[in-house]
Short mmCIF file of C-alpha atoms in Angstrom, two decimals:
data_model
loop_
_atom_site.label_atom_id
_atom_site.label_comp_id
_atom_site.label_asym_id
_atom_site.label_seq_id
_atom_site.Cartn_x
_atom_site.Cartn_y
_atom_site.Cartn_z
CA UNK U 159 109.29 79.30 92.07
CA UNK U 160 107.60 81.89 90.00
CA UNK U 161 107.81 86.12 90.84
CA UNK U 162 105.59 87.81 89.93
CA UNK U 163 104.93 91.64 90.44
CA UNK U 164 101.44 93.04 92.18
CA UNK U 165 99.59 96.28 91.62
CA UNK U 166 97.70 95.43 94.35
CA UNK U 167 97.84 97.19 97.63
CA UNK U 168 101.41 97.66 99.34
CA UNK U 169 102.49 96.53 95.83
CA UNK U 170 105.59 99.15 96.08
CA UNK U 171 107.92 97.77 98.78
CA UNK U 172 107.10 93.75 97.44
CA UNK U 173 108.01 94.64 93.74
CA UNK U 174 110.82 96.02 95.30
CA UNK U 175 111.71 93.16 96.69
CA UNK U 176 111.09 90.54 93.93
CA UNK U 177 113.18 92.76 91.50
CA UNK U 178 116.49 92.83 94.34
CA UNK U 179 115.54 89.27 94.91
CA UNK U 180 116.01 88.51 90.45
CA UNK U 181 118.53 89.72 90.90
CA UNK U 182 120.19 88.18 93.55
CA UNK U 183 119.02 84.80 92.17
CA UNK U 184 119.60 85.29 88.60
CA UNK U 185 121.82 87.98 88.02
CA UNK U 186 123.58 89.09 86.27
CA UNK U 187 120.55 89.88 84.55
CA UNK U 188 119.22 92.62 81.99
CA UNK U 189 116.14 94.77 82.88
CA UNK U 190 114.21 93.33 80.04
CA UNK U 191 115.08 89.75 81.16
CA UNK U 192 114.20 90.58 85.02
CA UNK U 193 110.54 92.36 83.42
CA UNK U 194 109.78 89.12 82.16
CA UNK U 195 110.43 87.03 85.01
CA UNK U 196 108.67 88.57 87.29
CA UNK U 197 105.64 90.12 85.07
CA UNK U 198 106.15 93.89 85.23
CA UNK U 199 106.92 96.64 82.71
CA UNK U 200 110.63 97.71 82.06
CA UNK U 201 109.78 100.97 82.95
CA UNK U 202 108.65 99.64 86.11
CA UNK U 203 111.44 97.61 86.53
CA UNK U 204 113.99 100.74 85.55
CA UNK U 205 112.53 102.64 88.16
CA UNK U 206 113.21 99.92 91.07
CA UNK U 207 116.69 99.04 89.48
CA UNK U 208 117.75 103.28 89.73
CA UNK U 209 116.91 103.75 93.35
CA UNK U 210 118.89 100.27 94.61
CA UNK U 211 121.69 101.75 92.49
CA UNK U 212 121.54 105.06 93.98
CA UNK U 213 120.93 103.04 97.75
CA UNK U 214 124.15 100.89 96.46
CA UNK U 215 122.14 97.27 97.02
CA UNK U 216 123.12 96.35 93.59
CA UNK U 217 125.74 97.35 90.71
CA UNK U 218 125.53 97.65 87.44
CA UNK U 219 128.29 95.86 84.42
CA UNK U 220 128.43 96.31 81.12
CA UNK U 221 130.01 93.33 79.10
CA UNK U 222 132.80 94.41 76.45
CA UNK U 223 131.13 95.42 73.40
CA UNK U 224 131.13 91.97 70.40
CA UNK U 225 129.61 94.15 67.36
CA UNK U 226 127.98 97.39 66.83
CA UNK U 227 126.35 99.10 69.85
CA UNK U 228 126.84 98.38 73.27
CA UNK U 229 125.44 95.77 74.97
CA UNK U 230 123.07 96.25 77.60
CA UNK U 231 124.15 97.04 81.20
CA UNK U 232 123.37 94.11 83.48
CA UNK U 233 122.85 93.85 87.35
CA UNK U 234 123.77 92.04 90.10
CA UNK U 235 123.93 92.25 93.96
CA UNK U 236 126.07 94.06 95.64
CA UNK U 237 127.70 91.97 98.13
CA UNK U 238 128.97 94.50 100.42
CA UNK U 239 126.04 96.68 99.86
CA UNK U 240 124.66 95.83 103.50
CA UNK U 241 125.10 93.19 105.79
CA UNK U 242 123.04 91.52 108.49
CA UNK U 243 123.44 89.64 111.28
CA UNK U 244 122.86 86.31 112.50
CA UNK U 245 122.59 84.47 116.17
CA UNK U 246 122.04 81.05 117.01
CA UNK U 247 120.73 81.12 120.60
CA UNK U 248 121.04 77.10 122.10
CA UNK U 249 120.99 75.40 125.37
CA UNK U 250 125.18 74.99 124.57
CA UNK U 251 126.37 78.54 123.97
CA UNK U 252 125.67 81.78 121.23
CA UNK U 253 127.02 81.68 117.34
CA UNK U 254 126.98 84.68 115.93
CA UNK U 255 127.93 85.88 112.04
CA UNK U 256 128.19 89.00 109.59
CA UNK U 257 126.73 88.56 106.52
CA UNK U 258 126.83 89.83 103.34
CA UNK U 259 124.30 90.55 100.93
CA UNK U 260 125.22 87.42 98.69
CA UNK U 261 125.29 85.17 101.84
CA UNK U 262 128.53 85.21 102.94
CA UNK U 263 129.64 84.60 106.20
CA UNK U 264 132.54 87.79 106.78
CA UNK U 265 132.73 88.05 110.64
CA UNK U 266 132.01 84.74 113.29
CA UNK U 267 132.05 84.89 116.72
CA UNK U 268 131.18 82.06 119.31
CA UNK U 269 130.27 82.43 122.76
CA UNK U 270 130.40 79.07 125.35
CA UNK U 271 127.57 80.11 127.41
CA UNK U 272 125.48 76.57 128.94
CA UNK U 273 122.06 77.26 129.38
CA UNK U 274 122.35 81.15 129.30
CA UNK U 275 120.03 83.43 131.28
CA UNK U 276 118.66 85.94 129.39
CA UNK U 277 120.38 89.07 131.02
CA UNK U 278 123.66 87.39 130.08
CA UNK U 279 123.05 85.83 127.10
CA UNK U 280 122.01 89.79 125.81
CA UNK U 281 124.60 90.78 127.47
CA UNK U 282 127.14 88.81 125.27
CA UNK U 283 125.32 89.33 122.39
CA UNK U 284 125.78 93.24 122.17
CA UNK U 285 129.28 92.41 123.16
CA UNK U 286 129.41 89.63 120.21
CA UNK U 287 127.65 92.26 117.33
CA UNK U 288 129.84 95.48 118.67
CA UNK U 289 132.78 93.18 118.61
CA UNK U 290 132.18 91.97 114.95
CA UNK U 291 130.38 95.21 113.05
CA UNK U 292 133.55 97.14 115.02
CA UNK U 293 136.21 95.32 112.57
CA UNK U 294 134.54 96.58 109.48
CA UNK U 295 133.70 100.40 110.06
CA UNK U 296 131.15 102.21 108.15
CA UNK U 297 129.66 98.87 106.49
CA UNK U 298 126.05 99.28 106.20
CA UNK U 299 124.08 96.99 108.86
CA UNK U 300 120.55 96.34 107.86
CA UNK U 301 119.16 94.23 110.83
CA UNK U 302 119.84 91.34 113.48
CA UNK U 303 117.69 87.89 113.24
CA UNK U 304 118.19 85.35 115.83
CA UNK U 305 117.03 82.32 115.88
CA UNK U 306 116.44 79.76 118.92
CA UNK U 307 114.39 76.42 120.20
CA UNK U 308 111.00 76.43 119.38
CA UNK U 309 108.01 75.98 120.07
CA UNK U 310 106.48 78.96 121.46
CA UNK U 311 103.64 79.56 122.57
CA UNK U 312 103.12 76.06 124.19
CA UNK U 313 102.44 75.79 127.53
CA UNK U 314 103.49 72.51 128.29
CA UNK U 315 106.23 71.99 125.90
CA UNK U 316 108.15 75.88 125.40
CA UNK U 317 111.10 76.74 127.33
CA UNK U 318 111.02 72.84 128.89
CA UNK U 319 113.55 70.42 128.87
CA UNK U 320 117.39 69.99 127.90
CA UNK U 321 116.74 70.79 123.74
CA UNK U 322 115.08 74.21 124.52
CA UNK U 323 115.65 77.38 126.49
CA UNK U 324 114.33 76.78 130.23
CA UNK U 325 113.68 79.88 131.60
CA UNK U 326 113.36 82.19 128.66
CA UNK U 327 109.24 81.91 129.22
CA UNK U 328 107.43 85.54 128.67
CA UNK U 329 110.87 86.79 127.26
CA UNK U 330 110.22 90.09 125.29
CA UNK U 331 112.99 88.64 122.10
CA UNK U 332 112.78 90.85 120.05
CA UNK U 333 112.88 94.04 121.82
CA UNK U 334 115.63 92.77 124.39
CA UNK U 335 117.91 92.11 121.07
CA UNK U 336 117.19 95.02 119.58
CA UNK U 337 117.82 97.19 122.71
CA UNK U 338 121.67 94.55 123.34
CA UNK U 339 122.48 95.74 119.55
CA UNK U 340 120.87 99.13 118.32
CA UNK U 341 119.70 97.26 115.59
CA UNK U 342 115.97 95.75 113.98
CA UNK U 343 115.39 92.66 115.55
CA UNK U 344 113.42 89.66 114.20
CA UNK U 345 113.59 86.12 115.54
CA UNK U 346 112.55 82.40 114.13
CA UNK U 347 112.48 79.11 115.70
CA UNK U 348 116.12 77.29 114.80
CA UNK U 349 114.52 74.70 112.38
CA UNK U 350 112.73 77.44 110.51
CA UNK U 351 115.82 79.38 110.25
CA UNK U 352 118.03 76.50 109.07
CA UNK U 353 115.26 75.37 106.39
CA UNK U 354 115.40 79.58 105.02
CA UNK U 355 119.36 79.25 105.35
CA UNK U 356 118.90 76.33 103.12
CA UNK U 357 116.53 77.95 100.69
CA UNK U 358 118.21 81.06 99.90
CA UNK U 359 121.70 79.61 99.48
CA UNK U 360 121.58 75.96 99.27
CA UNK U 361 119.23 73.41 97.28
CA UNK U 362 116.49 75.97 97.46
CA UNK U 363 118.15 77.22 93.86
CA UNK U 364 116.97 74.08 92.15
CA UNK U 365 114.10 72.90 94.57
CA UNK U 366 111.20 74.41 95.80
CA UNK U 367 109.20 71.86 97.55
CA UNK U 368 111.41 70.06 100.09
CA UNK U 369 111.20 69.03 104.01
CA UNK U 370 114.30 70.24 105.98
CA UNK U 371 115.35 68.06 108.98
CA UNK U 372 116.85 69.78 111.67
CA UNK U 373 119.32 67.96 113.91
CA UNK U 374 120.32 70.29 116.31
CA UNK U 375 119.99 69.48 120.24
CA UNK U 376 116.62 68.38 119.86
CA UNK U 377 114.88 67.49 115.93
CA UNK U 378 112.42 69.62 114.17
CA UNK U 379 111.95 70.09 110.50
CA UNK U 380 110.38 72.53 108.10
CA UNK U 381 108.63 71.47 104.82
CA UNK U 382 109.04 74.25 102.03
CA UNK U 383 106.55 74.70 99.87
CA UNK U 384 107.11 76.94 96.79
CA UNK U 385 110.05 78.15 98.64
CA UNK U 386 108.12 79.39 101.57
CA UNK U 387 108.16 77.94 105.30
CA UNK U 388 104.89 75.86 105.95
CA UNK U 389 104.12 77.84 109.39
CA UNK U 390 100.78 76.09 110.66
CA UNK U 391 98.15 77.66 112.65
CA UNK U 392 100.15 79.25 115.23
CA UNK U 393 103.96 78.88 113.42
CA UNK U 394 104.68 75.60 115.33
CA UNK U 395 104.70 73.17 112.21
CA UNK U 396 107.42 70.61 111.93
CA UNK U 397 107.92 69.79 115.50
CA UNK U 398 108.35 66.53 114.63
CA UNK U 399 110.93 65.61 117.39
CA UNK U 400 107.41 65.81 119.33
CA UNK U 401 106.08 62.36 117.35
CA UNK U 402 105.82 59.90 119.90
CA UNK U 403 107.14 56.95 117.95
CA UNK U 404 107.71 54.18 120.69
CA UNK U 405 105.18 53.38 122.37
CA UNK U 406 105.87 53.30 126.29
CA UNK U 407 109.17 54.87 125.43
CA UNK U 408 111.40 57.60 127.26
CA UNK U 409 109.06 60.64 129.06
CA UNK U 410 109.96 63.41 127.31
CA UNK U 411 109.80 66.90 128.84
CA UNK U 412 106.85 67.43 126.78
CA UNK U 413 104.65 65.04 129.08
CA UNK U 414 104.75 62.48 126.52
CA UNK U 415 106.92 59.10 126.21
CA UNK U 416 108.59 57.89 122.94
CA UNK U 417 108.84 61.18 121.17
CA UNK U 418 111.60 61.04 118.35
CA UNK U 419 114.00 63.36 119.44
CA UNK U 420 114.03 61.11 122.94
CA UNK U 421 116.30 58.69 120.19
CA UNK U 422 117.15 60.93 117.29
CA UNK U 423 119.21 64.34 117.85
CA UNK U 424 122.14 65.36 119.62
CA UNK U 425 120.89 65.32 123.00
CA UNK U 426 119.82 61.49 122.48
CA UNK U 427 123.73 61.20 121.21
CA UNK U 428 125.12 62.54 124.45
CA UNK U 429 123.61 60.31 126.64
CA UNK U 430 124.98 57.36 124.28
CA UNK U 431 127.56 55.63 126.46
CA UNK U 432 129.55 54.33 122.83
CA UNK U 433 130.84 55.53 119.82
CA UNK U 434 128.71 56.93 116.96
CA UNK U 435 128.65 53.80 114.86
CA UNK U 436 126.52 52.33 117.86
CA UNK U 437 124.35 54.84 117.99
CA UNK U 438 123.43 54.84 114.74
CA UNK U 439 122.75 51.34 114.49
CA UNK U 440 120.29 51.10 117.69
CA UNK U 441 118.51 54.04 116.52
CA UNK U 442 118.12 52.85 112.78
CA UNK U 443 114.90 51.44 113.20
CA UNK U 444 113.21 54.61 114.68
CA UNK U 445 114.90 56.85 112.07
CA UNK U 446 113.80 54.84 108.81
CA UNK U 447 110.04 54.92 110.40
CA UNK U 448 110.62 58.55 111.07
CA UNK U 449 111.64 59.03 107.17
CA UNK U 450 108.78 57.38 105.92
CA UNK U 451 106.02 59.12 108.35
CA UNK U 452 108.02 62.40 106.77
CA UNK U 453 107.42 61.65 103.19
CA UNK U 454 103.90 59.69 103.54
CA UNK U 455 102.43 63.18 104.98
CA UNK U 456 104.42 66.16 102.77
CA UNK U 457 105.01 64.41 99.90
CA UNK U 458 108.54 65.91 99.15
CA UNK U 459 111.04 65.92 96.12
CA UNK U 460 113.91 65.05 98.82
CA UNK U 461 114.15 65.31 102.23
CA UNK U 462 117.24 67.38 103.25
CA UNK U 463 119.45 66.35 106.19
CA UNK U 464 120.95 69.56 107.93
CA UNK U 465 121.40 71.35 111.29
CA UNK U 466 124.16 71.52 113.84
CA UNK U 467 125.26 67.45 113.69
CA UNK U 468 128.78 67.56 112.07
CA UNK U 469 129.09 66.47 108.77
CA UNK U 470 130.65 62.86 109.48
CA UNK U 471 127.75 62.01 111.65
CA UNK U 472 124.96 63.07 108.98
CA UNK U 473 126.20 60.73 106.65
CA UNK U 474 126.50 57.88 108.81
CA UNK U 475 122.84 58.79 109.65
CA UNK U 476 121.65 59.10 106.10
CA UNK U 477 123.07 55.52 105.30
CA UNK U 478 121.71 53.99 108.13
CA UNK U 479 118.90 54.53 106.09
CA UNK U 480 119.10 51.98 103.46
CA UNK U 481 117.20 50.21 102.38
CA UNK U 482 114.46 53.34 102.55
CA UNK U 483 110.87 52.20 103.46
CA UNK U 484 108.14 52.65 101.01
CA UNK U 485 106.55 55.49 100.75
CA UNK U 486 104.33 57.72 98.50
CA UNK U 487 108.24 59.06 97.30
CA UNK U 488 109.15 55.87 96.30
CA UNK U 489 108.63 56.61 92.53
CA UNK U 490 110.83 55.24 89.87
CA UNK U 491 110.72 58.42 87.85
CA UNK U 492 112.61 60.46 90.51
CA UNK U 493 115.03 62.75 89.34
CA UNK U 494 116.28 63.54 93.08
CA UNK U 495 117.38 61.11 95.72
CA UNK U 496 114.91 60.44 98.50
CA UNK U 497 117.34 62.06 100.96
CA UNK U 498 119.86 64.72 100.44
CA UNK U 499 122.79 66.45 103.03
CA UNK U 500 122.52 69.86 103.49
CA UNK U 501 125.17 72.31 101.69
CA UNK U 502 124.78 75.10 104.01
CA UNK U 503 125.97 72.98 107.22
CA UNK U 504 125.85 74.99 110.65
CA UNK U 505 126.23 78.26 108.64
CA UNK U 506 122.94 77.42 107.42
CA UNK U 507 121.14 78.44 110.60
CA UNK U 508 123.38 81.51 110.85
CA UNK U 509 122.25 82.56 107.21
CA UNK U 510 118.63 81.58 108.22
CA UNK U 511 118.56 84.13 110.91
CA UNK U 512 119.95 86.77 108.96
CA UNK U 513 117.89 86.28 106.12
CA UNK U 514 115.29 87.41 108.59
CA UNK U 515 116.51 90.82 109.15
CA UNK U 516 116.63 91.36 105.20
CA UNK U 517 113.49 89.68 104.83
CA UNK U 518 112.18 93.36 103.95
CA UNK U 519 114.57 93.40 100.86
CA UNK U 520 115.50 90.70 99.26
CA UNK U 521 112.95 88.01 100.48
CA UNK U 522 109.72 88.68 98.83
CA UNK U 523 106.11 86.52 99.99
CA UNK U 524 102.74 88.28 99.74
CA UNK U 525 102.46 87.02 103.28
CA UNK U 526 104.36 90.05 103.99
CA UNK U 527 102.20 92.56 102.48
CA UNK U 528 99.09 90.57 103.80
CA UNK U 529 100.82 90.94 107.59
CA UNK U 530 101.73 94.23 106.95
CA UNK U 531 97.73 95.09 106.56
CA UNK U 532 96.61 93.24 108.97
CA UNK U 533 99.48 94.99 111.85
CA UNK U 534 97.61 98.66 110.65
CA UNK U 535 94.45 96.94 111.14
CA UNK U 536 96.07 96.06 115.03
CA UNK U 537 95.33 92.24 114.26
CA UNK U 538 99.30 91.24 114.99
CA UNK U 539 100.47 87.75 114.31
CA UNK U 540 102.20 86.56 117.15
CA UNK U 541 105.48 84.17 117.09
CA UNK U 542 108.21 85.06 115.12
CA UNK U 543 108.97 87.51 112.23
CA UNK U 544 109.95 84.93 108.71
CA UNK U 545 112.10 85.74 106.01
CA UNK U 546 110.12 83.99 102.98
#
């Protein structure tokens, strides 16, 4: 995915942010190199790369002279310039992490809370952020994303059932986290979250157009496209758990029957009376179809398999695929496989939703700049606040 600098309107802040986000990709990298990847002048570039010095968001080396003259100084991030945190709000309990600027998870913290009200789910989550920011003192913490069921916004199908948050209907997120923790808030859906995880430290580095399927109580997915979330209309693309794919099947909460995630995600695995092996085998058929219906309407390098299933069980899933279905990705000059396990694993949502609160720095989209308008204008988006 290209960068490239803008001298349009609120051009400052996002050339700001593709330089820190060279960086952090790249680096280290030379001035000259980062002017040419992302199409502005050194002096340009200089400018940016002195006040994140001075701000400590990046650091400067200087390799050890070969021949006359001294090399040039080159940058990367600096890990422990700032740190954000993450929360992963589901119907089983609260993660939390601390972050580093390079993606690192530094602090964890896990909270067993079933189907948490609100007042007590903020309630532990101040607890969990003073609890974790309190064992390193004086760090720098940008901003708090958290990220929980989706959909919103949809009366029959948000806040309903076992996979999502019953009861958190009309819930003011952002504000209520930001008031628990002292700290900007910004929330995502959990697939969303898990597909930017992905992206920013996973196989986002090497691909760019990719769907991410989210196993986590329910199944959703996210389909990046030039490393940036497809959101839909109202930011409620990729609820494909929602599919109804047998027809006459299981009601879902939703007021449909057959919907996917009725058979495939972890709630479908807890009411499985046998082992995973079995499971995997009787819902085969539905998952292959599933696969196919993915890459017949996104047309994706790879799909990636990801979320909060553990590790052992996402590769018993992704075999269960073979033989794969044709499809329009069912090329002979591939280069990728069809289907590919996440690397992020359940950090990934974690580092999703922090990526949200440092969306601002390091993760640069002109849909930012175009929001940004559009808020002065008092036209605001509503759902949540995304970090590409």
């Amino acid at each position: 995915m290209a960068l490239r600098g803008t001298n349009q309107e609120f051009g400052r802040p996002y050339n700001r942010r593709i330089v820190l986000e060279s960086i952090r990709r790249f680096g280290p990298i030379a001035r000259g190199d980062i002017a040419r990847h992302v199409g502005l002048t050194v002096q340009t570039v200089s400018t940016i790369v002195r006040e994140l010095e001075e701000q400590g968001y990046i650091l400067s080396v200087r390799e050890e002279p070969k021949g006359r003259g001294l090399p040039p100084a080159r940058l990367r991030i600096n890990p422990d310039g700032g740190y954000a945190v993450g929360i992963h709000l589901t119907p089983l309990g609260i993660d939390a992490a601390l972050i580093n600027l390079s993606g690192d998870v530094v602090e964890g913290a896990h909270r067993s809370a079933p189907n948490a009200a609100p007042d007590d789910a903020f309630e532990a989550i101040g607890a969990m952020v003073a609890e974790m920011t309190g064992r390193r003192p004086g760090s720098r913490v940008i901003g708090i994303g958290m990220a929980l069921p989706g959909p919103f916004g949809v009366e029959p199908m948000s806040f309903v059932g076992p996979t999502t948050m019953v009861g958190w209907r009309d819930v003011l997120l952002r504000e209520r986290l930001s008031a628990a923790t002292g700290l900007p808030a910004f929330f995502e859906n959990d697939m969303a979250a898990a597909a930017m995880g992905e992206r920013l430290y996973g196989f986002g580095a090497k691909h760019s157009e990719y769907y991410y399927l989210y196993f986590g109580v329910g199944l959703g997915g996210a389909m990046l496209h030039d490393g940036s979330v497809l959101r839909g209309a109202w930011g409620n693309a990729g609820e494909i758990g929602h599919i109804p794919v047998v027809p006459g099947g299981e009601p879902c909460p939703c007021g449909n029957r057959g919907c996917l995630e009725r058979y495939i995600s972890l709630d479908a695995r807890s009411r499985w009376s046998g082992d995973d092996a079995g499971w995997v085998a009787e819902v085969a058929p539905v998952f292959r179809n599933a696969i196919a219906i993915i890459e017949n309407l996104f047309d994706p390098e790879t799909i990636v398999l990801g979320g909060l299933a553990s590790p052992g069980l996402l590769e018993r899933l992704a075999a269960s695929l073979e033989p794969l279905l044709n499809s329009v990705s069912a090329r002979k000059d591939r280069t990728t496989p069809r289907i590919l396990l996440a690397q992020g694993g359940q950090h990934a949502v974690l580092r999703g939703a922090a990526a949200l609160a440092v969306a601002g720095v390091l993760s640069p989209r002109f849909g930012q700049i175009f929001t940004a308008k559009r808020q002065r204008d008092g036209d605001l988006l509503k759902g949540g606040d995304i970090a590409a």
